[in-house]
Amino acid sequence: MAIGDVTAVEGAEDVHYVDTGMYDVPEYGSVYVIDGERTAVVDSGTGGDYERIAGALDELGVDELDAVVLTHVHLDHAGGAGHLLAAHPDAQAYIHERGARHLIEPDRLVAGTKDAVGDQWQYYAEPEPIPDERVTRLADGDTVDLGDRTLVAHEAPGHAPHQHVFHDADAGIVFTGDAAGLYVPAVDSIRETTPPPQFDLDQARRDVSTIADLEPEILAFSHFGPRAFDEAFLNGYKRTLMEWVEAVRRKRAELGDDDAVIQHFVEHADEMAGAEVWGQRKAEAEARLNTRGVLAYLGEEE
C-alpha cells in the first residue's frame, strides 16, 4: 500500500482501511471505515492526516458519518475525531469513559502529547474540542450499535487506562488499537508500543489474552492494517514485551541514569525493529517514546 490508498479488509463485508500517512511514513497508521447501516470509522488519526480520511470516505461514497469509534484517546488515534464530527454534524464519538474529558477539553492531553512526541508534533493538528453531548462514554461490555452489526467494547488498559478493543463478533474482527502492538506487514511481525506515562507490562500481557480469548478471524491493527488471527503469532507479542522491558531494565541497572538509557536505545534504533521499514527518524522517535514508557513503569515498580 501507499499513503492514501483505501483497501478492503479481506473476509469482512463493508470494512475498508486507509493508509493515513501518519508521520509521513507509509504503512504506519490506518483508520477503518465501516460502511454498514450506520457508518463508522474506528480511530481517527492525528488530525494532521484528516484529509486522507475524508478522501477515503469520499472514495467509498460515505456521505454521512454516524459514529467515530475511538480505541483510546492518544492523539495518534483520537486527534482527528473533532474534525470528523465538525464535518459530520449527526455523528457521535464513542470513547472509554476515562478518556471522554480529553475529547471535550483537550488542552492537557495536547500538552502531554507534545512532551511525549517532541518534534513529531509537526505531524499532528490541534484537536477540535467535542461538545459533551456528542461524546458517548463506554465501559467494559458496552456496545456501539451500527444497525447491521454491533461493536462490543472490552477493557484493555495495559497500553493506556482509557483503552478498549472492539469486537465485531458477526464479522469476526477485533479492532485492536494498540493492545496487540504495532503490526508491520512488510516483515509480518509485531513491534512493541510502551509509551509513557501509564504503560503496565502485566496488564498489557493480559490484554493480549483478552483478544485471544475472543477468537476473532481478523486482527484489525491501528498500526498497521489487518492480519488473519493466529493465536501463536499474537501471543508472541507477550514475549516481545517481556524481552523489551528486560532490555531496558538491564541497561538501567548498567548505566544508572535514565537519560543515558534513553540515549542508548535511540543511538541503537537502527539495530532495533523498525528502522528498515519506517526509516531512521521514525525508528529513533519510537525508541525514545518506548524507552520512556518502560522507565516510567519501572519507576512505579520501585
Tab-separated table of N, CA, C and O in Angstrom, residues 4 18-22 31 41 43-58 62-63 65 68 75-76 78-89 123-128:
chain	number	residue	atom	x	y	z
A	4	GLY	N	-2.502	7.047	1.472
A	4	GLY	CA	-3.763	7.446	0.866
A	4	GLY	C	-4.566	6.315	0.263
A	4	GLY	O	-5.748	6.493	-0.049
A	18	VAL	N	-7.704	2.793	5.395
A	18	VAL	CA	-6.933	3.769	4.628
A	18	VAL	C	-5.572	3.944	5.274
A	18	VAL	O	-5.455	4.001	6.500
A	19	ASP	N	-4.527	3.998	4.449
A	19	ASP	CA	-3.195	4.348	4.922
A	19	ASP	C	-3.172	5.865	5.105
A	19	ASP	O	-3.172	6.619	4.133
A	20	THR	N	-3.154	6.303	6.343
A	20	THR	CA	-3.271	7.736	6.626
A	20	THR	C	-1.976	8.505	6.389
A	20	THR	O	-1.979	9.733	6.446
A	21	GLY	N	-0.867	7.800	6.167
A	21	GLY	CA	0.405	8.501	6.013
A	21	GLY	C	0.884	9.136	7.294
A	21	GLY	O	1.613	10.136	7.277
A	22	MET	N	0.513	8.555	8.413
A	22	MET	CA	0.895	9.100	9.715
A	22	MET	C	2.404	9.264	9.818
A	22	MET	O	3.162	8.359	9.471
A	31	VAL	N	-6.836	3.832	9.498
A	31	VAL	CA	-8.164	4.113	10.036
A	31	VAL	C	-9.144	3.226	9.285
A	31	VAL	O	-9.052	3.091	8.059
A	41	VAL	N	-16.211	5.168	11.549
A	41	VAL	CA	-14.774	4.971	11.445
A	41	VAL	C	-14.290	4.488	12.797
A	41	VAL	O	-14.853	4.843	13.847
A	43	ASP	N	-11.084	4.732	15.047
A	43	ASP	CA	-9.951	5.628	15.213
A	43	ASP	C	-9.990	6.744	14.162
A	43	ASP	O	-10.757	6.682	13.187
A	44	SER	N	-9.182	7.784	14.397
A	44	SER	CA	-9.348	8.997	13.594
A	44	SER	C	-8.039	9.687	13.247
A	44	SER	O	-8.051	10.832	12.806
A	45	GLY	N	-6.913	9.013	13.441
A	45	GLY	CA	-5.633	9.598	13.058
A	45	GLY	C	-5.209	10.749	13.954
A	45	GLY	O	-5.799	11.014	15.010
A	46	THR	N	-4.168	11.443	13.520
A	46	THR	CA	-3.565	12.511	14.316
A	46	THR	C	-4.271	13.851	14.175
A	46	THR	O	-3.958	14.786	14.904
A	47	GLY	N	-5.170	13.955	13.245
A	47	GLY	CA	-5.721	15.264	12.881
A	47	GLY	C	-4.947	15.850	11.719
A	47	GLY	O	-5.519	16.438	10.810
A	48	GLY	N	-3.647	15.654	11.725
A	48	GLY	CA	-2.824	16.113	10.608
A	48	GLY	C	-3.057	15.307	9.345
A	48	GLY	O	-2.698	15.743	8.247
A	49	ASP	N	-3.650	14.120	9.486
A	49	ASP	CA	-3.939	13.271	8.330
A	49	ASP	C	-5.445	13.214	8.034
A	49	ASP	O	-5.923	12.313	7.356
A	50	TYR	N	-6.170	14.226	8.524
A	50	TYR	CA	-7.624	14.245	8.351
A	50	TYR	C	-8.037	14.203	6.887
A	50	TYR	O	-9.000	13.505	6.530
A	51	GLU	N	-7.337	14.926	6.014
A	51	GLU	CA	-7.752	14.996	4.616
A	51	GLU	C	-7.729	13.620	3.959
A	51	GLU	O	-8.553	13.335	3.082
A	52	ARG	N	-6.821	12.751	4.373
A	52	ARG	CA	-6.777	11.409	3.782
A	52	ARG	C	-7.960	10.571	4.260
A	52	ARG	O	-8.478	9.746	3.513
A	53	ILE	N	-8.372	10.784	5.491
A	53	ILE	CA	-9.553	10.073	5.979
A	53	ILE	C	-10.798	10.587	5.262
A	53	ILE	O	-11.651	9.801	4.819
A	54	ALA	N	-10.906	11.897	5.131
A	54	ALA	CA	-12.032	12.465	4.395
A	54	ALA	C	-12.044	11.965	2.960
A	54	ALA	O	-13.104	11.658	2.397
A	55	GLY	N	-10.862	11.858	2.351
A	55	GLY	CA	-10.773	11.339	0.991
A	55	GLY	C	-11.220	9.897	0.888
A	55	GLY	O	-11.864	9.498	-0.097
A	56	ALA	N	-10.893	9.106	1.909
A	56	ALA	CA	-11.328	7.706	1.912
A	56	ALA	C	-12.843	7.611	2.000
A	56	ALA	O	-13.468	6.783	1.313
A	57	LEU	N	-13.460	8.452	2.834
A	57	LEU	CA	-14.921	8.449	2.934
A	57	LEU	C	-15.547	8.822	1.592
A	57	LEU	O	-16.536	8.206	1.163
A	58	ASP	N	-14.974	9.817	0.930
A	58	ASP	CA	-15.477	10.211	-0.393
A	58	ASP	C	-15.343	9.060	-1.388
A	58	ASP	O	-16.269	8.763	-2.153
A	62	VAL	N	-19.263	7.428	1.263
A	62	VAL	CA	-19.852	7.668	2.581
A	62	VAL	C	-20.093	9.164	2.728
A	62	VAL	O	-19.155	9.938	2.941
A	63	ASP	N	-21.339	9.569	2.577
A	63	ASP	CA	-21.672	10.990	2.656
A	63	ASP	C	-21.867	11.457	4.085
A	63	ASP	O	-21.492	12.576	4.437
A	65	LEU	N	-21.519	10.388	8.204
A	65	LEU	CA	-20.903	9.514	9.191
A	65	LEU	C	-21.768	9.514	10.446
A	65	LEU	O	-22.236	10.561	10.898
A	68	VAL	N	-17.882	7.838	15.313
A	68	VAL	CA	-16.420	7.854	15.359
A	68	VAL	C	-16.041	7.070	16.607
A	68	VAL	O	-16.207	7.545	17.739
A	75	LEU	N	-3.454	10.848	20.866
A	75	LEU	CA	-3.820	11.684	19.737
A	75	LEU	C	-3.461	11.106	18.374
A	75	LEU	O	-3.939	11.617	17.351
A	76	ASP	N	-2.665	10.042	18.304
A	76	ASP	CA	-2.497	9.393	17.005
A	76	ASP	C	-3.704	8.518	16.673
A	76	ASP	O	-3.847	8.049	15.536
A	78	ALA	N	-7.033	9.511	18.330
A	78	ALA	CA	-8.220	10.344	18.568
A	78	ALA	C	-8.063	11.779	18.096
A	78	ALA	O	-9.018	12.560	18.198
A	79	GLY	N	-6.904	12.146	17.558
A	79	GLY	CA	-6.658	13.549	17.222
A	79	GLY	C	-7.568	14.107	16.153
A	79	GLY	O	-7.838	15.315	16.111
A	80	GLY	N	-8.053	13.258	15.251
A	80	GLY	CA	-8.918	13.735	14.179
A	80	GLY	C	-10.392	13.677	14.488
A	80	GLY	O	-11.224	14.072	13.653
A	81	ALA	N	-10.770	13.214	15.686
A	81	ALA	CA	-12.187	12.981	15.989
A	81	ALA	C	-13.005	14.261	15.886
A	81	ALA	O	-14.089	14.282	15.283
A	82	GLY	N	-12.519	15.339	16.479
A	82	GLY	CA	-13.263	16.594	16.447
A	82	GLY	C	-13.424	17.134	15.043
A	82	GLY	O	-14.466	17.719	14.708
A	83	HIS	N	-12.409	16.960	14.204
A	83	HIS	CA	-12.502	17.398	12.812
A	83	HIS	C	-13.575	16.609	12.071
A	83	HIS	O	-14.348	17.169	11.275
A	84	LEU	N	-13.638	15.298	12.322
A	84	LEU	CA	-14.656	14.465	11.679
A	84	LEU	C	-16.054	14.844	12.146
A	84	LEU	O	-16.997	14.919	11.354
A	85	LEU	N	-16.212	15.099	13.444
A	85	LEU	CA	-17.529	15.465	13.948
A	85	LEU	C	-17.963	16.838	13.456
A	85	LEU	O	-19.157	17.067	13.233
A	86	ALA	N	-17.007	17.747	13.268
A	86	ALA	CA	-17.359	19.060	12.719
A	86	ALA	C	-17.872	18.935	11.295
A	86	ALA	O	-18.785	19.661	10.876
A	87	ALA	N	-17.291	18.000	10.532
A	87	ALA	CA	-17.708	17.802	9.143
A	87	ALA	C	-18.991	16.989	9.022
A	87	ALA	O	-19.659	17.032	7.982
A	88	HIS	N	-19.325	16.230	10.074
A	88	HIS	CA	-20.500	15.346	10.043
A	88	HIS	C	-21.343	15.624	11.297
A	88	HIS	O	-21.178	14.967	12.335
A	89	PRO	N	-22.248	16.579	11.210
A	89	PRO	CA	-22.940	17.079	12.413
A	89	PRO	C	-23.851	16.074	13.091
A	89	PRO	O	-24.270	16.305	14.232
A	123	TYR	N	3.513	16.564	12.845
A	123	TYR	CA	2.611	15.733	12.046
A	123	TYR	C	1.193	15.704	12.615
A	123	TYR	O	0.321	15.049	12.051
A	124	TYR	N	0.975	16.403	13.721
A	124	TYR	CA	-0.335	16.460	14.338
A	124	TYR	C	-1.022	17.773	13.959
A	124	TYR	O	-0.403	18.695	13.426
A	125	ALA	N	-2.323	17.845	14.246
A	125	ALA	CA	-3.060	19.098	14.185
A	125	ALA	C	-3.698	19.312	15.550
A	125	ALA	O	-3.997	18.354	16.264
A	126	GLU	N	-3.882	20.560	15.905
A	126	GLU	CA	-4.561	20.839	17.167
A	126	GLU	C	-5.946	20.202	17.127
A	126	GLU	O	-6.714	20.427	16.194
A	127	PRO	N	-6.293	19.386	18.105
A	127	PRO	CA	-7.609	18.734	18.090
A	127	PRO	C	-8.734	19.737	18.299
A	127	PRO	O	-8.580	20.722	19.030
A	128	GLU	N	-9.857	19.468	17.651
A	128	GLU	CA	-11.060	20.270	17.846
A	128	GLU	C	-11.814	19.730	19.065
A	128	GLU	O	-12.137	18.534	19.115
